[in-house]
Amino acid sequence: MPAPPPPPPPPRQDFPAFPFPPYPIQRDFMSFLYSALSSGPGALALLESPTGTGKTLSIICSSLQWLVDHRAAAADPARAHPSAADGFGEDDEPDWMRDFTPLPLLPEKKSSKKKKPPAAKKTAGSVKLDGVGEECGNGDEAEFLLEDYESEDEDGARRGSGKRSHCGSSSSSEDEDEDEEVEEEVTPKVYFTSRTHSQLSQFVGELKKTEFAGRLKTVCLGSRKNLCINKDVLKLRSVNRINERCLELQKNKKNSKIKVEGEKRKVSQAKTSCGCPMLRNRSLQKEFRSEVSNEGALDIEDLAHIGKRIGTCPYYGSRDLVRSADLVVLPYQSLLLKSARESLGVNLRNSVVIIDEAHNLADSLSSMYNSKITTSQVSGYNNKLSGTEGGVDQFDLQLEHDERSSVACFQALADFLRSLLNCNEDGRIIVVKQKLSGQPEEGYLKFVMLSAEKIFSEVKRDAHAVILAGGTLQPIEETRLRLCPSLPQGDIQFFTCNHIVSPESILPISVTCGPSGMPFDFSYKSRSSPAMIEELGRFLCNIVTIVPEGVVVFFASYEYEKRVFDAWTAAGTISKISQKKHVFREPKNSADVEAILSRYKVAIQQCNSSSQDTGKNGALLLAVVGGKISEGINFSDGMGRCVVMVGLPYPSPSDVELIETIKHIESISVGDDITSGSNYDDECELQPGYDVLKKCNKGGREYYENLCMKAVNQSIGRAIRHINDYAAMLLVDSRYARTSSSRCLSSPTDKLPQWIKTQLTCAQNYGEVHRLLHQFFKFNKQKC
């Protein structure tokens, strides 16, 4: 009979690896996560911890302590339930040494010259979709903007290149066996994934503060774009082009002169070798792996630096370390796409998966399978074929890198056709014809994946436990509907904690009316009235005189922000606001965001440091919900002393994808009663898709409301970023004062994060708002 599984480790209240004494909320966070991991296999938990509360360190210390204890229990079941009689050490040892369970020595890694197991080569024929149509980012990380991580499309899986077994050996290593050594798989392990490059780097930086950085073997995986050191490949810039060229070079056995960036070594040409000089010398790859293993926790930049210094590929070098690692840090696509996992050799079975920034997880999963092709791309493709003899075989795939070129058109078509392989009840093909003013009519075909349930279920099925973490996960029902609608809410463990800042450091207010007493109503049919826009301007003219430093105002859309700004400019409102604060606007082009934010910050700093009394006390930034500023920017300290949310930013019912998603959710919301009335009937009137929303059961309506409040929570959470920060949050609309009266009508504020909801004040008139703001900033200025 097989041996029974080891008993789960006991709950822990102490986490000695934490680099400094934890706050009570951090200790509660770690205890909850430790218990959630112990409740596996099959555990699913959501952890909400606002930015600034030490979320990353808490995740590291609790999850890795669980890993240490779990292995100790497996090695010695008697230690699974330690007692005082057992004694972790001698009496003269400090508490943290007595309480800490050391990592058991791992068996010596066995390496062999035998061929890799079939599972390692199995990916060569995979035809699963790997994230199509991804474009390159904007280059280096901006000071404020948290760029999307350049996650690769794991082309190796779909194009038959999975492992690099096709790379030939160089003349310098001809005496080596052709088959690579296979290290023993370390299991279980912890996988940590997040969306952006900066977030993964931050995780590794926090890991270095703990003793786990030296005790556990960590590997950080990145994309080719982030880790490639071949200049001729990097200059292609596009993620797709870089991936394609890398794979082509591996298949190319011809000698060619390629410029390679290296700090120390020059790579000599070999007679028969892999086309990329960075993969020709296996001894250098072994040197890279050995150095990385000895260095402890390293981030993407560290790996790239070592690869350049040694003169070998850090992208493939880091992949080779996955099997022997205890902790693997990797971007979303590398973990969440099955084809990518197979290509990288990522085995989730019995391991812990921690997904950070999980408020965007459902959208990220679905978008990995979406693809689009426009009429202009089809026309360009047809024109190219009609102008060549032999058609597609005449394409110069090495020279054409313009995204509007025939190669890009061909790639878009191929991606769309590949998407159809995933077409099932969760997928839809959308046909759209649109005509923008002054431009010819443009249409497109788009495949959209409406549900992430099947993709997410693959991860959850294999892992010992899946943890979804984020600063703001409310409302959690939206996460359940998108990721695991068949799972009862009672089976999902949920933890939320208050902010680490004191209650006196935040001032959330529901603002029901303006200075003249006019009720604020920014529903779809009322928000564009001249009187409403004028009252909002009058409100801000008053606010900027009380609030110091930076004020960020969020509007529902770029269109509405422009309408308001134009009206204020004509009425002289902008001039009045400019007497107290410099005025800035969020640009539509994301490439311009950094410049605007820099100017915004400089304007605030100059007002604080200027010896001359200019009459200005800071700056005001007009922003848009769902734009770059609403999610990726930290408005800490003076950058965001007040956040103003104008109205309830419900998504437009004219969005075809949104309506199809709502219809899909309706189809799985079995047993919900038809509801009468809603919070958003006025919001959607006269817009396409309104009839669908009006007829929705509770599931569709709930999802639509959740999308709105999720956007609100992300926007207003930009201001409080650390323990000494303070800010006011003004929710400007009378609907924020609505209370829950029945199961048909819920209050929007019910879906605010707990740390904001408990402090929320509903102001019945503007005078109360003015008084509360004056007292708040006077108190916090004195406190500082």
mmCIF file with all atom_site columns, C-alpha atoms in Angstrom, residues 655-762:
data_model
loop_
_atom_site.group_PDB
_atom_site.id
_atom_site.type_symbol
_atom_site.label_atom_id
_atom_site.label_alt_id
_atom_site.label_comp_id
_atom_site.label_asym_id
_atom_site.label_entity_id
_atom_site.label_seq_id
_atom_site.pdbx_PDB_ins_code
_atom_site.Cartn_x
_atom_site.Cartn_y
_atom_site.Cartn_z
_atom_site.occupancy
_atom_site.B_iso_or_equiv
_atom_site.pdbx_formal_charge
_atom_site.auth_seq_id
_atom_site.auth_comp_id
_atom_site.auth_asym_id
_atom_site.auth_atom_id
_atom_site.pdbx_PDB_model_num
ATOM 1   C CA . ASP A 1 655 ? -19.353 47.718 -26.376 1.00 0.00 ? 655 ASP A CA 1
ATOM 2   C CA . VAL A 1 656 ? -20.176 44.534 -28.277 1.00 0.00 ? 656 VAL A CA 1
ATOM 3   C CA . GLU A 1 657 ? -17.646 42.434 -26.361 1.00 0.00 ? 657 GLU A CA 1
ATOM 4   C CA . LEU A 1 658 ? -19.101 43.593 -23.046 1.00 0.00 ? 658 LEU A CA 1
ATOM 5   C CA . ILE A 1 659 ? -22.651 42.695 -24.068 1.00 0.00 ? 659 ILE A CA 1
ATOM 6   C CA . GLU A 1 660 ? -21.555 39.259 -25.300 1.00 0.00 ? 660 GLU A CA 1
ATOM 7   C CA . THR A 1 661 ? -19.751 38.654 -22.010 1.00 0.00 ? 661 THR A CA 1
ATOM 8   C CA . ILE A 1 662 ? -22.837 39.669 -20.036 1.00 0.00 ? 662 ILE A CA 1
ATOM 9   C CA . LYS A 1 663 ? -24.996 37.334 -22.134 1.00 0.00 ? 663 LYS A CA 1
ATOM 10  C CA . HIS A 1 664 ? -22.510 34.545 -21.490 1.00 0.00 ? 664 HIS A CA 1
ATOM 11  C CA . ILE A 1 665 ? -22.618 35.155 -17.727 1.00 0.00 ? 665 ILE A CA 1
ATOM 12  C CA . GLU A 1 666 ? -26.406 35.171 -17.916 1.00 0.00 ? 666 GLU A CA 1
ATOM 13  C CA . SER A 1 667 ? -26.308 31.720 -19.509 1.00 0.00 ? 667 SER A CA 1
ATOM 14  C CA . ILE A 1 668 ? -24.400 30.278 -16.539 1.00 0.00 ? 668 ILE A CA 1
ATOM 15  C CA . SER A 1 669 ? -26.320 32.175 -13.844 1.00 0.00 ? 669 SER A CA 1
ATOM 16  C CA . VAL A 1 670 ? -28.864 29.406 -13.324 1.00 0.00 ? 670 VAL A CA 1
ATOM 17  C CA . GLY A 1 671 ? -31.497 29.994 -10.692 1.00 0.00 ? 671 GLY A CA 1
ATOM 18  C CA . ASP A 1 672 ? -31.310 33.788 -10.534 1.00 0.00 ? 672 ASP A CA 1
ATOM 19  C CA . ASP A 1 673 ? -34.606 35.587 -10.500 1.00 0.00 ? 673 ASP A CA 1
ATOM 20  C CA . ILE A 1 674 ? -35.454 38.323 -12.953 1.00 0.00 ? 674 ILE A CA 1
ATOM 21  C CA . THR A 1 675 ? -34.957 41.630 -11.161 1.00 0.00 ? 675 THR A CA 1
ATOM 22  C CA . SER A 1 676 ? -37.024 44.742 -11.562 1.00 0.00 ? 676 SER A CA 1
ATOM 23  C CA . GLY A 1 677 ? -35.223 48.045 -11.657 1.00 0.00 ? 677 GLY A CA 1
ATOM 24  C CA . SER A 1 678 ? -31.494 48.599 -11.420 1.00 0.00 ? 678 SER A CA 1
ATOM 25  C CA . ASN A 1 679 ? -28.842 51.067 -10.413 1.00 0.00 ? 679 ASN A CA 1
ATOM 26  C CA . TYR A 1 680 ? -27.926 51.854 -13.966 1.00 0.00 ? 680 TYR A CA 1
ATOM 27  C CA . ASP A 1 681 ? -31.090 52.039 -16.084 1.00 0.00 ? 681 ASP A CA 1
ATOM 28  C CA . ASP A 1 682 ? -30.512 55.743 -16.599 1.00 0.00 ? 682 ASP A CA 1
ATOM 29  C CA . GLU A 1 683 ? -26.860 55.093 -17.371 1.00 0.00 ? 683 GLU A CA 1
ATOM 30  C CA . CYS A 1 684 ? -27.593 52.889 -20.363 1.00 0.00 ? 684 CYS A CA 1
ATOM 31  C CA . GLU A 1 685 ? -30.698 54.455 -21.856 1.00 0.00 ? 685 GLU A CA 1
ATOM 32  C CA . LEU A 1 686 ? -30.629 55.028 -25.610 1.00 0.00 ? 686 LEU A CA 1
ATOM 33  C CA . GLN A 1 687 ? -27.325 53.127 -25.960 1.00 0.00 ? 687 GLN A CA 1
ATOM 34  C CA . PRO A 1 688 ? -26.919 49.920 -27.983 1.00 0.00 ? 688 PRO A CA 1
ATOM 35  C CA . GLY A 1 689 ? -27.049 46.935 -25.683 1.00 0.00 ? 689 GLY A CA 1
ATOM 36  C CA . TYR A 1 690 ? -29.375 48.618 -23.199 1.00 0.00 ? 690 TYR A CA 1
ATOM 37  C CA . ASP A 1 691 ? -32.174 46.158 -23.908 1.00 0.00 ? 691 ASP A CA 1
ATOM 38  C CA . VAL A 1 692 ? -29.870 43.253 -23.070 1.00 0.00 ? 692 VAL A CA 1
ATOM 39  C CA . LEU A 1 693 ? -28.935 44.827 -19.753 1.00 0.00 ? 693 LEU A CA 1
ATOM 40  C CA . LYS A 1 694 ? -32.526 45.663 -18.924 1.00 0.00 ? 694 LYS A CA 1
ATOM 41  C CA . LYS A 1 695 ? -33.571 42.037 -19.367 1.00 0.00 ? 695 LYS A CA 1
ATOM 42  C CA . CYS A 1 696 ? -30.622 40.652 -17.424 1.00 0.00 ? 696 CYS A CA 1
ATOM 43  C CA . ASN A 1 697 ? -30.988 38.364 -14.463 1.00 0.00 ? 697 ASN A CA 1
ATOM 44  C CA . LYS A 1 698 ? -29.084 39.095 -11.298 1.00 0.00 ? 698 LYS A CA 1
ATOM 45  C CA . GLY A 1 699 ? -25.844 37.578 -12.609 1.00 0.00 ? 699 GLY A CA 1
ATOM 46  C CA . GLY A 1 700 ? -25.474 39.911 -15.582 1.00 0.00 ? 700 GLY A CA 1
ATOM 47  C CA . ARG A 1 701 ? -26.483 42.973 -13.616 1.00 0.00 ? 701 ARG A CA 1
ATOM 48  C CA . GLU A 1 702 ? -24.118 42.080 -10.793 1.00 0.00 ? 702 GLU A CA 1
ATOM 49  C CA . TYR A 1 703 ? -21.241 41.690 -13.219 1.00 0.00 ? 703 TYR A CA 1
ATOM 50  C CA . TYR A 1 704 ? -21.968 45.064 -14.843 1.00 0.00 ? 704 TYR A CA 1
ATOM 51  C CA . GLU A 1 705 ? -22.074 46.837 -11.476 1.00 0.00 ? 705 GLU A CA 1
ATOM 52  C CA . ASN A 1 706 ? -18.914 45.065 -10.352 1.00 0.00 ? 706 ASN A CA 1
ATOM 53  C CA . LEU A 1 707 ? -17.015 46.320 -13.397 1.00 0.00 ? 707 LEU A CA 1
ATOM 54  C CA . CYS A 1 708 ? -17.957 49.873 -12.453 1.00 0.00 ? 708 CYS A CA 1
ATOM 55  C CA . MET A 1 709 ? -16.907 49.629 -8.816  1.00 0.00 ? 709 MET A CA 1
ATOM 56  C CA . LYS A 1 710 ? -13.769 47.716 -9.681  1.00 0.00 ? 710 LYS A CA 1
ATOM 57  C CA . ALA A 1 711 ? -12.722 50.722 -11.787 1.00 0.00 ? 711 ALA A CA 1
ATOM 58  C CA . VAL A 1 712 ? -13.598 53.102 -8.943  1.00 0.00 ? 712 VAL A CA 1
ATOM 59  C CA . ASN A 1 713 ? -11.548 51.098 -6.448  1.00 0.00 ? 713 ASN A CA 1
ATOM 60  C CA . GLN A 1 714 ? -8.508  50.984 -8.698  1.00 0.00 ? 714 GLN A CA 1
ATOM 61  C CA . SER A 1 715 ? -8.650  54.741 -9.290  1.00 0.00 ? 715 SER A CA 1
ATOM 62  C CA . ILE A 1 716 ? -9.140  55.999 -5.753  1.00 0.00 ? 716 ILE A CA 1
ATOM 63  C CA . GLY A 1 717 ? -6.561  53.548 -4.399  1.00 0.00 ? 717 GLY A CA 1
ATOM 64  C CA . ARG A 1 718 ? -3.812  55.433 -6.252  1.00 0.00 ? 718 ARG A CA 1
ATOM 65  C CA . ALA A 1 719 ? -3.331  57.967 -3.455  1.00 0.00 ? 719 ALA A CA 1
ATOM 66  C CA . ILE A 1 720 ? -2.363  55.993 -0.314  1.00 0.00 ? 720 ILE A CA 1
ATOM 67  C CA . ARG A 1 721 ? 0.919   54.186 -0.909  1.00 0.00 ? 721 ARG A CA 1
ATOM 68  C CA . HIS A 1 722 ? 2.765   53.942 2.441   1.00 0.00 ? 722 HIS A CA 1
ATOM 69  C CA . ILE A 1 723 ? 2.282   54.204 6.189   1.00 0.00 ? 723 ILE A CA 1
ATOM 70  C CA . ASN A 1 724 ? 2.935   57.954 6.451   1.00 0.00 ? 724 ASN A CA 1
ATOM 71  C CA . ASP A 1 725 ? 0.781   58.928 3.465   1.00 0.00 ? 725 ASP A CA 1
ATOM 72  C CA . TYR A 1 726 ? -2.566  60.721 3.718   1.00 0.00 ? 726 TYR A CA 1
ATOM 73  C CA . ALA A 1 727 ? -5.256  61.704 1.212   1.00 0.00 ? 727 ALA A CA 1
ATOM 74  C CA . ALA A 1 728 ? -8.928  62.564 0.737   1.00 0.00 ? 728 ALA A CA 1
ATOM 75  C CA . MET A 1 729 ? -11.186 60.634 -1.652  1.00 0.00 ? 729 MET A CA 1
ATOM 76  C CA . LEU A 1 730 ? -14.280 62.392 -2.969  1.00 0.00 ? 730 LEU A CA 1
ATOM 77  C CA . LEU A 1 731 ? -16.995 60.280 -4.624  1.00 0.00 ? 731 LEU A CA 1
ATOM 78  C CA . VAL A 1 732 ? -18.983 62.924 -6.487  1.00 0.00 ? 732 VAL A CA 1
ATOM 79  C CA . ASP A 1 733 ? -22.477 61.682 -7.282  1.00 0.00 ? 733 ASP A CA 1
ATOM 80  C CA . SER A 1 734 ? -25.670 61.469 -5.254  1.00 0.00 ? 734 SER A CA 1
ATOM 81  C CA . ARG A 1 735 ? -25.888 57.759 -6.136  1.00 0.00 ? 735 ARG A CA 1
ATOM 82  C CA . TYR A 1 736 ? -22.924 57.066 -3.833  1.00 0.00 ? 736 TYR A CA 1
ATOM 83  C CA . ALA A 1 737 ? -25.215 57.985 -0.928  1.00 0.00 ? 737 ALA A CA 1
ATOM 84  C CA . ARG A 1 738 ? -27.785 55.360 -1.909  1.00 0.00 ? 738 ARG A CA 1
ATOM 85  C CA . THR A 1 739 ? -28.295 52.674 0.685   1.00 0.00 ? 739 THR A CA 1
ATOM 86  C CA . SER A 1 740 ? -29.105 49.028 0.103   1.00 0.00 ? 740 SER A CA 1
ATOM 87  C CA . SER A 1 741 ? -32.885 48.764 0.207   1.00 0.00 ? 741 SER A CA 1
ATOM 88  C CA . SER A 1 742 ? -33.509 45.324 -1.250  1.00 0.00 ? 742 SER A CA 1
ATOM 89  C CA . ARG A 1 743 ? -31.803 42.497 -3.063  1.00 0.00 ? 743 ARG A CA 1
ATOM 90  C CA . CYS A 1 744 ? -32.635 44.292 -6.309  1.00 0.00 ? 744 CYS A CA 1
ATOM 91  C CA . LEU A 1 745 ? -30.889 47.510 -5.404  1.00 0.00 ? 745 LEU A CA 1
ATOM 92  C CA . SER A 1 746 ? -27.484 47.557 -3.766  1.00 0.00 ? 746 SER A CA 1
ATOM 93  C CA . SER A 1 747 ? -25.404 50.532 -2.798  1.00 0.00 ? 747 SER A CA 1
ATOM 94  C CA . PRO A 1 748 ? -22.281 51.162 -4.866  1.00 0.00 ? 748 PRO A CA 1
ATOM 95  C CA . THR A 1 749 ? -20.350 51.843 -1.672  1.00 0.00 ? 749 THR A CA 1
ATOM 96  C CA . ASP A 1 750 ? -21.037 48.285 -0.472  1.00 0.00 ? 750 ASP A CA 1
ATOM 97  C CA . LYS A 1 751 ? -18.355 47.235 -2.959  1.00 0.00 ? 751 LYS A CA 1
ATOM 98  C CA . LEU A 1 752 ? -15.645 49.604 -1.775  1.00 0.00 ? 752 LEU A CA 1
ATOM 99  C CA . PRO A 1 753 ? -12.550 48.120 -0.099  1.00 0.00 ? 753 PRO A CA 1
ATOM 100 C CA . GLN A 1 754 ? -13.088 47.547 3.600   1.00 0.00 ? 754 GLN A CA 1
ATOM 101 C CA . TRP A 1 755 ? -10.454 50.074 4.670   1.00 0.00 ? 755 TRP A CA 1
ATOM 102 C CA . ILE A 1 756 ? -12.253 52.816 2.719   1.00 0.00 ? 756 ILE A CA 1
ATOM 103 C CA . LYS A 1 757 ? -15.828 51.728 3.436   1.00 0.00 ? 757 LYS A CA 1
ATOM 104 C CA . THR A 1 758 ? -15.369 51.823 7.216   1.00 0.00 ? 758 THR A CA 1
ATOM 105 C CA . GLN A 1 759 ? -14.228 55.464 7.058   1.00 0.00 ? 759 GLN A CA 1
ATOM 106 C CA . LEU A 1 760 ? -16.746 56.688 4.483   1.00 0.00 ? 760 LEU A CA 1
ATOM 107 C CA . THR A 1 761 ? -18.774 59.806 5.332   1.00 0.00 ? 761 THR A CA 1
ATOM 108 C CA . CYS A 1 762 ? -21.873 60.879 3.425   1.00 0.00 ? 762 CYS A CA 1
#
